[in-house]
Coordinates of C-alpha atoms in Angstrom, one line a residue:
H28 CA -5.9 -14.2 35.1
S29 CA -8.7 -16.6 35.4
S30 CA -8.2 -18.0 31.9
A31 CA -4.7 -19.4 32.8
G32 CA -5.9 -22.9 32.7
K33 CA -6.7 -22.6 29.0
Y34 CA -3.2 -21.5 27.8
L35 CA -1.6 -23.7 25.2
V36 CA 2.2 -23.4 25.1
W37 CA 4.6 -24.5 22.3
G38 CA 8.3 -24.0 22.2
Q39 CA 11.7 -25.4 21.6
N40 CA 11.4 -28.2 24.2
T41 CA 8.1 -29.5 22.9
E42 CA 7.6 -32.2 20.2
K43 CA 7.3 -31.1 16.6
S44 CA 3.8 -32.4 16.5
K45 CA 2.9 -29.6 19.0
C46 CA 3.9 -27.0 16.5
G47 CA 0.5 -26.2 15.2
D48 CA -2.9 -27.8 15.9
K49 CA -6.5 -28.0 15.0
L50 CA -8.6 -25.9 17.4
E51 CA -12.2 -26.6 17.9
N52 CA -12.9 -25.0 21.3
L53 CA -15.5 -22.2 21.5
N54 CA -12.8 -19.8 22.6
R55 CA -9.2 -20.2 23.5
T56 CA -6.2 -18.1 24.6
L57 CA -2.8 -19.0 23.1
I58 CA 0.7 -18.2 24.3
I59 CA 3.1 -19.2 21.5
N60 CA 6.8 -19.4 22.0
L61 CA 8.9 -19.9 18.8
Y62 CA 12.6 -20.0 17.9
A63 CA 14.7 -20.1 14.7
D64 CA 13.5 -21.9 11.5
E65 CA 10.0 -22.6 12.7
N66 CA 7.0 -23.2 10.4
C67 CA 3.8 -23.8 12.4
T68 CA 0.2 -23.8 11.3
W69 CA -3.0 -23.7 13.4
T70 CA -6.5 -24.2 12.0
I71 CA -9.6 -23.0 13.9
V72 CA -12.9 -24.7 13.0
R73 CA -16.0 -22.8 13.7
P74 CA -19.5 -24.0 14.5
E75 CA -22.3 -23.5 12.0
N76 CA -23.5 -19.9 11.4
K77 CA -20.7 -18.4 13.5
T78 CA -17.9 -16.0 12.7
I79 CA -14.4 -16.5 14.1
R80 CA -12.6 -13.4 15.4
L81 CA -8.8 -13.9 16.0
I82 CA -6.8 -11.2 17.8
F83 CA -3.1 -11.0 18.2
S84 CA -3.1 -8.7 21.2
H85 CA 0.7 -8.9 21.7
F86 CA 3.5 -10.4 19.6
Q87 CA 7.3 -10.1 19.6
L88 CA 9.1 -11.2 16.4
D89 CA 12.7 -10.6 15.4
P90 CA 12.9 -6.9 14.6
N91 CA 15.9 -7.4 12.3
A92 CA 14.2 -10.0 10.2
S93 CA 12.4 -9.0 7.0
C94 CA 8.7 -9.4 6.5
E95 CA 9.4 -12.0 3.8
T96 CA 11.5 -14.3 6.0
E97 CA 9.5 -13.9 9.3
N98 CA 5.8 -13.3 9.6
I99 CA 2.4 -14.5 10.7
Q100 CA 0.0 -15.2 7.8
I101 CA -3.8 -15.5 8.3
Y102 CA -6.0 -17.4 5.8
D103 CA -9.8 -17.5 5.4
G104 CA -10.2 -21.3 5.3
A105 CA -8.9 -24.6 6.4
S106 CA -5.4 -24.4 4.9
V107 CA -2.6 -22.1 3.7
D108 CA -4.0 -22.5 0.2
S109 CA -7.1 -20.5 1.2
R110 CA -7.6 -16.8 0.6
L111 CA -5.0 -14.7 2.4
L112 CA -6.6 -12.3 4.9
G113 CA -3.3 -10.6 5.9
K114 CA 0.3 -10.8 6.9
V115 CA 1.8 -9.6 10.1
C116 CA 5.5 -9.0 10.9
S117 CA 7.7 -7.0 13.2
K118 CA 7.1 -3.9 11.1
S119 CA 3.3 -4.0 11.6
D120 CA 2.1 -0.9 13.5
Y121 CA -1.3 -2.1 14.7
V122 CA -3.1 -4.7 16.7
P123 CA -3.9 -7.5 14.2
V124 CA -7.6 -8.5 14.2
F125 CA -9.1 -10.9 11.6
E126 CA -12.5 -12.4 11.0
S127 CA -13.5 -15.4 8.9
T128 CA -16.1 -15.6 6.2
S129 CA -15.7 -19.4 5.7
N130 CA -16.1 -22.4 8.1
S131 CA -12.6 -22.2 9.4
L132 CA -9.6 -19.9 9.8
T133 CA -5.9 -20.8 9.5
F134 CA -2.8 -18.9 10.7
Q135 CA 0.8 -19.8 10.0
I136 CA 3.9 -18.5 11.7
I137 CA 7.3 -18.7 9.9
T138 CA 10.6 -17.6 11.6
S139 CA 14.0 -16.9 10.1
A140 CA 17.3 -18.5 11.1
S141 CA 18.3 -15.8 13.5
I142 CA 18.7 -16.7 17.2
F143 CA 15.9 -14.8 18.8
Q144 CA 13.0 -15.9 21.1
R145 CA 9.7 -15.0 19.6
T146 CA 6.4 -14.7 21.5
A147 CA 2.8 -14.3 20.2
F148 CA -0.2 -13.9 22.4
A149 CA -3.5 -14.5 20.7
F150 CA -7.1 -15.4 21.5
Y151 CA -10.1 -16.2 19.4
Y152 CA -13.8 -16.6 19.9
Y153 CA -17.0 -17.1 17.9
F154 CA -19.9 -14.7 17.5
S155 CA -23.0 -14.6 15.3
Q156 CA -23.6 -12.0 12.7
E157 CA -27.0 -11.5 14.3
S158 CA -25.5 -10.5 17.6
R159 CA -23.1 -8.1 15.8
N160 CA -26.0 -6.3 14.1
T161 CA -27.9 -6.1 17.4
A162 CA -27.5 -2.6 18.8
V163 CA -25.2 -2.6 21.8
P164 CA -25.4 0.8 23.6
N165 CA -22.2 2.8 23.2
C166 CA -20.4 0.1 21.3
G167 CA -18.6 2.1 18.6
G168 CA -19.8 4.7 16.2
Y169 CA -18.9 7.7 14.0
F170 CA -18.3 11.2 15.2
D171 CA -17.8 14.4 13.1
A172 CA -18.6 17.2 15.6
L173 CA -15.8 19.3 16.9
T174 CA -16.4 18.0 20.4
G175 CA -17.9 14.8 21.8
S176 CA -17.8 12.1 24.4
L177 CA -17.7 8.3 24.3
V178 CA -18.0 5.5 26.9
S179 CA -17.6 1.7 26.9
P180 CA -20.7 -0.5 26.8
N181 CA -22.6 -0.6 30.2
Y182 CA -20.4 2.1 31.6
P183 CA -20.0 2.7 34.6
E184 CA -21.1 -1.0 35.1
A185 CA -18.8 -3.8 34.0
H186 CA -18.2 -4.2 30.3
P187 CA -19.5 -7.4 28.5
E188 CA -17.2 -10.2 27.8
F189 CA -15.7 -10.6 24.3
T190 CA -16.4 -6.9 23.5
Y191 CA -15.0 -5.4 20.3
C192 CA -16.0 -1.8 19.6
V193 CA -14.6 0.7 17.1
W194 CA -15.1 4.5 17.3
H195 CA -14.2 6.6 14.3
I196 CA -13.7 10.4 14.8
Q197 CA -13.2 12.6 11.8
V198 CA -13.5 16.3 11.7
E199 CA -12.9 19.0 9.1
K200 CA -9.5 19.6 7.5
N201 CA -7.0 21.9 9.3
Y202 CA -7.9 20.3 12.6
K203 CA -6.3 17.8 14.9
I204 CA -8.1 15.7 17.5
E205 CA -7.3 15.6 21.3
V206 CA -8.9 12.8 23.2
A207 CA -8.7 12.7 27.0
F208 CA -9.7 9.6 29.0
E209 CA -11.4 10.7 32.3
E210 CA -11.2 7.0 33.4
I211 CA -9.8 3.7 32.1
F212 CA -10.5 0.7 34.3
L213 CA -9.5 -2.4 32.5
E214 CA -7.7 -5.6 33.5
L215 CA -4.0 -4.7 34.3
D216 CA -1.3 -6.5 32.3
D217 CA 2.2 -5.5 31.4
N218 CA 1.5 -5.7 27.6
C219 CA -2.3 -5.2 27.7
K220 CA -2.8 -8.7 26.3
F221 CA -6.3 -9.4 27.8
D222 CA -8.4 -6.2 27.7
F223 CA -7.1 -3.1 26.0
L224 CA -7.8 0.1 24.3
A225 CA -6.0 0.8 21.0
I226 CA -5.7 4.3 19.6
Y227 CA -4.9 4.8 16.0
D228 CA -3.6 8.0 14.3
G229 CA -6.0 8.0 11.4
P230 CA -9.4 7.0 10.0
S231 CA -9.1 3.3 10.5
T232 CA -7.4 0.5 12.3
D233 CA -4.9 0.3 9.4
S234 CA -3.5 3.7 10.6
G235 CA -0.5 4.0 12.7
L236 CA -0.9 2.9 16.4
I237 CA -0.5 5.8 18.9
G238 CA -0.9 3.6 21.9
Q239 CA -2.3 0.4 23.4
V240 CA -3.4 0.9 27.1
C241 CA -5.1 -0.9 29.9
G242 CA -5.2 -0.9 33.8
L243 CA -6.1 2.2 35.8
I244 CA -4.8 5.3 34.0
K245 CA -6.0 8.6 32.5
P246 CA -4.0 9.2 29.3
M247 CA -4.4 11.8 26.6
F248 CA -3.7 11.4 22.9
T249 CA -3.5 13.8 20.0
S250 CA -3.8 12.9 16.3
S251 CA -1.5 14.3 13.6
S252 CA -4.5 14.8 11.2
N253 CA -8.2 15.3 11.3
A254 CA -9.0 11.6 12.0
L255 CA -8.6 9.3 15.0
T256 CA -9.8 5.7 15.7
I257 CA -10.3 4.1 19.1
V258 CA -10.8 0.3 19.6
L259 CA -11.9 -1.5 22.8
S260 CA -11.2 -5.2 22.9
T261 CA -11.9 -7.6 25.9
D262 CA -11.8 -11.3 26.6
D263 CA -14.1 -13.4 28.8
A264 CA -12.6 -12.8 32.2
N265 CA -12.2 -10.0 34.8
S266 CA -14.6 -7.4 33.5
Y267 CA -14.4 -3.9 35.0
R268 CA -15.9 -0.5 34.4
G269 CA -14.3 0.1 31.0
F270 CA -13.6 3.7 30.1
S271 CA -15.0 7.2 29.7
A272 CA -13.5 9.8 27.4
S273 CA -14.1 13.1 25.7
Y274 CA -12.5 14.6 22.6
K275 CA -12.2 18.0 21.0
A276 CA -10.9 19.3 17.7
V277 CA -7.9 21.6 17.8
Y278 CA -7.1 24.0 15.0
A279 CA -3.8 22.7 13.6
E280 CA -2.3 25.9 12.3
E281 CA -0.9 28.7 14.5
V282 CA -3.2 31.7 14.3
N283 CA -1.8 35.0 15.6
T284 CA -4.7 37.3 15.2
T285 CA -7.4 36.7 12.6
S286 CA -7.8 35.2 9.1
L287 CA -10.4 35.1 6.4
T288 CA -10.7 32.6 3.5
C289 CA -13.2 33.0 0.6
S290 CA -14.4 30.1 -1.6
S291 CA -17.2 29.5 -4.0
D292 CA -19.8 28.8 -1.4
K293 CA -18.6 30.2 2.0
M294 CA -16.4 32.5 4.0
V295 CA -14.3 31.0 6.8
V296 CA -13.2 33.3 9.6
I297 CA -10.7 32.1 12.2
L298 CA -10.3 34.1 15.4
N299 CA -7.7 33.5 18.0
K300 CA -9.0 33.2 21.5
S301 CA -6.2 35.2 22.9
Y302 CA -7.1 38.1 20.6
L303 CA -10.6 38.2 22.0
E304 CA -9.3 37.9 25.5
S305 CA -7.1 40.9 25.0
L306 CA -10.3 42.8 24.3
H307 CA -11.9 41.3 27.4
Y308 CA -14.4 39.2 25.3
N309 CA -15.0 35.5 24.8
E310 CA -16.6 33.3 22.2
D311 CA -20.0 33.4 24.0
N312 CA -20.5 37.0 23.0
L313 CA -20.0 36.6 19.3
Q314 CA -22.8 36.5 16.7
L315 CA -23.4 37.0 13.0
N316 CA -26.0 39.1 11.2
D317 CA -28.2 36.0 11.8
P318 CA -27.6 35.3 15.5
T319 CA -28.8 31.6 15.1
C320 CA -25.6 30.8 13.2
K321 CA -23.0 29.9 15.8
P322 CA -19.2 29.5 15.5
R323 CA -17.3 26.3 16.1
V324 CA -15.1 26.6 19.2
S325 CA -11.9 24.7 19.8
N326 CA -8.5 26.3 20.5
V327 CA -9.8 29.0 18.0
I328 CA -13.2 30.3 17.0
E329 CA -14.3 29.4 13.5
F330 CA -17.2 31.0 11.6
S331 CA -18.1 29.1 8.5
I332 CA -20.4 31.6 6.8
P333 CA -22.4 30.5 3.7
L334 CA -22.5 33.1 0.9
H335 CA -26.2 32.6 0.7
G336 CA -27.2 32.3 4.4
C337 CA -26.5 33.4 7.9
G338 CA -27.5 37.0 7.0
T339 CA -24.8 37.4 4.3
I340 CA -25.5 40.4 2.1
K341 CA -24.8 40.0 -1.6
K342 CA -24.2 43.3 -3.6
V343 CA -23.8 43.4 -7.4
E344 CA -21.5 46.3 -8.4
E345 CA -19.7 47.3 -11.6
H346 CA -17.5 44.3 -12.5
A347 CA -17.7 42.8 -9.1
I348 CA -20.0 40.8 -6.7
T349 CA -19.5 41.5 -2.9
Y350 CA -20.6 39.2 -0.1
T351 CA -20.6 40.8 3.4
N352 CA -21.4 39.7 6.9
I353 CA -20.6 41.2 10.3
I354 CA -19.5 39.5 13.5
T355 CA -20.6 41.6 16.5
I356 CA -20.6 41.3 20.3
A357 CA -24.0 40.4 21.6
D358 CA -25.4 42.5 24.5
S359 CA -24.2 41.2 27.9
P360 CA -24.1 42.4 31.5
P361 CA -21.2 44.8 32.2
S362 CA -18.1 43.1 33.4
E363 CA -16.9 43.8 37.0
I364 CA -13.4 44.4 35.6
I365 CA -14.3 46.4 32.5
T366 CA -15.4 49.9 33.3
R367 CA -16.1 50.9 29.7
Q368 CA -17.5 48.3 27.3
K369 CA -16.1 48.8 23.8
H370 CA -18.1 48.3 20.7
L371 CA -16.5 45.7 18.5
Q372 CA -17.5 44.7 14.9
I373 CA -15.6 42.4 12.6
I374 CA -16.7 43.1 9.0
V375 CA -15.9 40.3 6.5
K376 CA -16.1 40.7 2.8
C377 CA -15.4 38.6 -0.3
E378 CA -15.1 40.7 -3.4
M379 CA -15.4 38.7 -6.6
E380 CA -13.6 41.1 -8.9
S381 CA -12.9 40.9 -12.6
N382 CA -9.7 39.0 -12.3
S383 CA -9.5 37.7 -8.8
T384 CA -11.2 37.3 -5.4
V385 CA -10.1 39.7 -2.7
E386 CA -10.7 38.8 0.9
I387 CA -11.1 41.7 3.3
M388 CA -11.6 41.9 7.0
Y389 CA -12.2 45.1 8.9
V390 CA -12.0 44.9 12.7
T391 CA -13.5 48.1 14.2
E392 CA -13.2 49.0 17.8
D393 CA -14.2 52.5 18.9
N394 CA -13.1 53.9 15.5
I395 CA -9.9 51.8 15.4
V396 CA -9.8 49.8 12.1
Q397 CA -7.6 46.9 11.3
N398 CA -7.5 45.4 7.8
E399 CA -6.3 42.1 6.3
S400 CA -6.5 41.0 2.6
A401 CA -5.3 38.1 0.6
S402 CA -5.8 36.6 -2.9
G403 CA -8.2 33.8 -3.7
R404 CA -10.4 32.5 -6.6
Y405 CA -13.7 30.9 -7.5
N406 CA -13.4 27.2 -8.1
V407 CA -13.6 26.5 -11.8
S408 CA -12.8 23.1 -13.4
M409 CA -12.6 21.8 -17.0
A410 CA -13.2 18.2 -18.2
L411 CA -13.5 16.2 -21.4
F412 CA -16.5 14.1 -22.1
E413 CA -17.3 11.2 -24.4
S414 CA -20.5 12.7 -26.0
N415 CA -22.6 15.8 -26.1
A416 CA -24.7 14.3 -23.2
F417 CA -21.8 15.4 -20.9
V418 CA -22.4 12.5 -18.6
T419 CA -19.3 10.3 -18.8
P420 CA -15.9 12.1 -18.6
L421 CA -12.9 10.7 -20.4
P422 CA -10.3 9.0 -18.2
H423 CA -7.9 11.3 -16.4
S424 CA -4.8 12.9 -17.8
P425 CA -3.1 12.3 -20.1
Y426 CA -5.9 12.1 -22.6
D427 CA -5.2 9.8 -25.6
V428 CA -7.5 10.6 -28.6
D429 CA -7.9 9.6 -32.2
L430 CA -7.2 11.7 -35.3
N431 CA -10.3 13.8 -36.0
Q432 CA -12.1 12.6 -32.9
T433 CA -14.7 15.0 -31.6
L434 CA -13.9 16.2 -28.1
F435 CA -16.6 17.6 -25.8
V436 CA -15.4 20.1 -23.3
Q437 CA -17.2 21.4 -20.2
V438 CA -16.1 24.2 -17.9
T439 CA -17.9 24.1 -14.5
L440 CA -18.2 26.9 -12.0
H441 CA -18.5 25.5 -8.4
T442 CA -20.9 27.7 -6.5
P443 CA -24.3 27.4 -5.0
D444 CA -25.3 30.9 -6.3
P445 CA -28.1 30.2 -8.9
N446 CA -27.9 33.7 -10.3
L447 CA -24.5 33.3 -12.0
V448 CA -23.9 32.0 -15.5
V449 CA -20.7 30.9 -17.3
F450 CA -19.7 32.3 -20.7
L451 CA -16.8 30.9 -22.8
D452 CA -14.9 34.0 -23.9
T453 CA -11.6 32.5 -25.2
C454 CA -10.3 28.9 -25.6
T455 CA -6.9 28.2 -27.0
A456 CA -4.5 25.3 -27.5
S457 CA -0.7 25.2 -26.9
P458 CA 2.0 22.6 -26.7
S459 CA 3.0 23.8 -23.2
S460 CA 1.0 24.1 -20.0
D461 CA 2.2 27.7 -19.5
F462 CA 0.7 28.7 -22.9
G463 CA 3.7 30.4 -24.4
L464 CA 3.8 30.9 -28.1
P465 CA 2.8 29.3 -30.4
I466 CA -1.0 29.1 -29.6
Y467 CA -4.0 28.2 -31.6
D468 CA -7.4 29.8 -31.2
L469 CA -10.5 27.6 -30.9
I470 CA -12.8 30.3 -29.5
R471 CA -12.0 34.1 -29.4
S472 CA -14.3 36.8 -27.9
G473 CA -17.1 34.2 -27.8
C474 CA -16.7 33.4 -31.5
E475 CA -15.9 30.0 -33.1
K476 CA -12.4 30.4 -34.7
D477 CA -11.9 26.7 -35.7
N478 CA -14.3 25.4 -38.3
T479 CA -14.9 22.3 -36.2
S480 CA -15.7 24.3 -33.1
K481 CA -19.3 24.5 -31.8
I482 CA -20.3 26.5 -28.8
Y483 CA -23.3 25.3 -26.8
P484 CA -25.9 27.8 -25.5
L485 CA -25.6 29.3 -22.0
L486 CA -26.5 26.7 -19.3
G487 CA -26.1 28.1 -15.8
H488 CA -22.8 27.1 -14.2
Y489 CA -21.7 25.1 -17.3
G490 CA -19.8 26.4 -20.3
R491 CA -19.7 23.8 -23.2
F492 CA -18.2 23.4 -26.6
Q493 CA -16.9 20.8 -29.0
F494 CA -14.1 20.5 -31.6
N495 CA -12.3 17.9 -33.6
A496 CA -8.8 16.8 -32.6
F497 CA -6.1 18.4 -34.7
K498 CA -2.4 17.5 -35.3
F499 CA 0.5 19.8 -34.6
L500 CA 3.0 20.4 -37.4
G501 CA 6.5 19.1 -36.5
T502 CA 7.2 16.6 -33.8
L503 CA 5.0 18.0 -31.0
G504 CA 3.2 15.1 -29.3
S505 CA 0.6 16.7 -27.0
V506 CA -1.5 19.7 -26.6
Y507 CA -3.1 21.7 -23.6
L508 CA -6.4 23.5 -23.6
Q509 CA -7.0 26.7 -21.8
C510 CA -10.4 28.4 -21.5
Q511 CA -11.0 31.9 -20.2
V512 CA -14.5 32.2 -18.9
L513 CA -16.6 35.2 -17.8
I514 CA -19.1 35.0 -14.9
C515 CA -22.2 37.1 -15.3
D516 CA -25.4 37.9 -13.5
S517 CA -28.0 35.8 -15.2
N518 CA -30.6 38.5 -14.5
D519 CA -28.6 41.0 -16.6
S520 CA -29.9 40.8 -20.1
Q521 CA -27.2 43.3 -21.3
S522 CA -24.3 41.4 -19.8
R523 CA -21.3 40.2 -21.8
C524 CA -22.5 36.6 -21.4
N525 CA -25.8 37.3 -23.1
R526 CA -24.1 39.2 -26.1
G527 CA -22.4 36.1 -27.4
C528 CA -19.9 36.4 -30.2
V529 CA -18.3 39.9 -30.5
T530 CA -16.3 40.5 -33.7
R531 CA -15.7 44.3 -33.4
Q532 CA -12.2 45.3 -32.4
K533 CA -12.9 48.2 -30.1
R534 CA -13.3 47.7 -26.3
D535 CA -16.5 46.0 -25.3
I536 CA -18.2 47.9 -22.4
S537 CA -20.9 45.3 -21.6
S538 CA -20.7 44.0 -18.1
Y539 CA -19.4 40.8 -16.6
R540 CA -18.8 40.0 -12.9
W541 CA -15.7 37.8 -12.9
K542 CA -13.0 36.3 -15.1
A543 CA -11.2 32.9 -14.6
D544 CA -8.9 30.6 -16.5
S545 CA -9.1 26.8 -16.5
V546 CA -6.5 24.4 -18.1
I547 CA -6.7 20.7 -19.1
G548 CA -4.2 18.4 -20.7
P549 CA -2.0 17.0 -22.0
I550 CA -4.2 15.7 -24.9
R551 CA -2.2 13.2 -27.1
L552 CA -2.8 11.5 -30.4
K553 CA -3.0 7.7 -30.2
R554 CA -0.1 5.9 -31.8
T555 CA -2.4 3.3 -33.3
P556 CA -5.1 4.9 -35.4
N557 CA -8.7 4.1 -34.7
P558 CA -10.1 2.0 -37.6
G559 CA -13.4 3.9 -37.1
S560 CA -11.8 7.3 -37.8
G561 CA -12.8 7.2 -41.5
L562 CA -9.3 7.4 -42.9
D563 CA -7.7 4.6 -45.0
G564 CA -4.0 4.1 -45.2
E565 CA -3.4 6.3 -48.3
E566 CA -5.5 9.1 -46.9
R567 CA -3.6 9.0 -43.5
E568 CA -0.2 8.9 -45.3
D569 CA -1.3 11.9 -47.4
L570 CA -2.3 13.8 -44.2
E571 CA 1.0 13.1 -42.5
T572 CA 2.9 14.2 -45.7
R573 CA 0.8 17.3 -46.2
Y574 CA 1.5 18.6 -42.7
Q575 CA 5.2 18.0 -42.5
P576 CA 7.1 21.2 -41.6
G577 CA 9.2 20.9 -44.8
N578 CA 6.2 21.3 -47.2
S579 CA 3.3 23.8 -46.6
F580 CA 5.1 25.6 -43.8
H581 CA 8.2 26.4 -46.0
L582 CA 6.0 27.3 -48.9
L583 CA 4.0 29.8 -46.7
S584 CA 7.3 31.2 -45.3
F585 CA 8.5 31.9 -48.8
A586 CA 5.3 33.7 -49.7
V587 CA 5.4 35.8 -46.6
L588 CA 9.0 36.7 -47.3
A589 CA 8.2 37.7 -50.9
L590 CA 5.3 39.9 -49.6
N591 CA 7.6 41.5 -47.1
V592 CA 10.1 42.4 -49.8
A593 CA 7.4 43.8 -52.0
I594 CA 5.6 46.0 -49.6
G595 CA 8.4 46.7 -47.0
A596 CA 6.2 45.7 -44.0
G597 CA 8.9 44.3 -41.8
M598 CA 6.6 44.2 -38.8
V599 CA 4.5 41.6 -40.5
M600 CA 7.4 39.2 -40.8
R601 CA 8.5 39.8 -37.2
H602 CA 4.9 39.1 -36.0
Y603 CA 4.8 35.9 -38.0
V604 CA 8.1 34.6 -36.7
N605 CA 7.2 35.4 -33.1
R606 CA 3.8 33.8 -33.5
R607 CA 4.9 30.6 -35.1
K608 CA 8.4 30.1 -33.6
G609 CA 9.2 27.2 -36.0
Y610 CA 5.9 25.3 -35.5
G611 CA 2.5 25.4 -36.9
Y612 CA -1.0 24.1 -36.3
Q613 CA -3.5 22.7 -38.8
K614 CA -7.0 21.5 -38.3
L615 CA -7.7 18.1 -39.9
Q616 CA -9.7 18.6 -43.0
D617 CA -13.1 17.0 -43.1
C618 CA -12.9 13.6 -44.8

């Protein structure tokens, strides 16, 4: 290697003054040999308006030592009292790269008492922020397509010196990434210390290192998730062609035949290539109702079909909304092998019914019909907000609130369909997330059942109401909220959503399109009362005493028992016992 004359070597046979140094060269390569009980510090001083990049391209520390007793620490400044940029030890699974923001950079190596020969290979150089921001062709970038290609700067010519490029590849979930290098032509070294490619199994260089390669090879790597990162690093000597590579996304799950998934905004169809091949078709023949909408092709064929695009047909039926599209085989010249071309259609449907979403796929081939179905749901979420502006949500669960605090609740339907509206049918509270008895009604059949509840007018995909925090009788410390919402067609003036509060007992026959439940909690009362709640000490003590289970609860039980004896209505008492189960709810009285 042509930089051999620039190596600095420290080790057991050198003077202690050689353990560490002040480095002021424009760039330098360091081979550092260390033994037991070493503590060495090097400081790199940069020129004005330059940034230092320090790369530990190879290091071997004692694998049995802990990261606390043996490590390399890097500081953004002229001493170990500066800001710590990072710490490297034998457990580190990446190629350490650090950049300064101050006028100098310091690194310190500490070794344990174990007998083990340590080695660290590092090099540093300076670069300007202006040169970093200058566009260098093919030096790094972000890729999100299912397929793509990347090459080193100047490829197939020699790569520049002191090149450092990072490529981030991230595709949709449920995919892995396969990257194949058609050519790697970098300086050959046993440990790839000088020029190298580092491949990381994730979205950044902090992810696990899959491999560090150099020389003349053509490797292939596969990620374990939907993200992969590739780094090219070179020094100032022996520049060669660099590399050329291509990648493709591979569906991570095994698909035997076909599958369909429905969500609030799209239908996703997965077709196995072998299934099409068994019918003597390939992905080039497939098209939707809108032939301009093409599938993504990897090891499977994936159609991501929007509910409001690509020729999807929406049909409003009694208590259901159906979205339908058809995958067909485009006209093509007859095959030399196939003597009779079959007519293939794949009909995909998402039926948003009253209590669920049904996913249906019909595969028709010359009157042969196959069918698949599964359960799914619209995406509905519920959140608590600070005010009736519904802008700032309360911090995440658990929710600690004050006595008598007004809570603002919003249920959101996640769908791009502008013709749907959300209606709050029933909202209840319970001490358990599975909403077993006892329960307490806040809203029932669209009517406000709690005297602090207030339902807001219909507002598209949002159902909103407010109520004041209440206290459970007994020792229950938290409460969960559940809202059942109805989804209606906003153009239907006679729908259940537009009828509002319904107090009559007989079955309501007005229409709605879909029903969903959303739960939030636990909501807890703060231990320390809020001084602004409007209750002084005596009032608060009176409230706590008034709602103890030994007072009003027992009094009410006695009255119910007396009534039961008087009129002989045993069913009333049984209903009461089942409903209350030893607990009770009370709203806080207005103060």
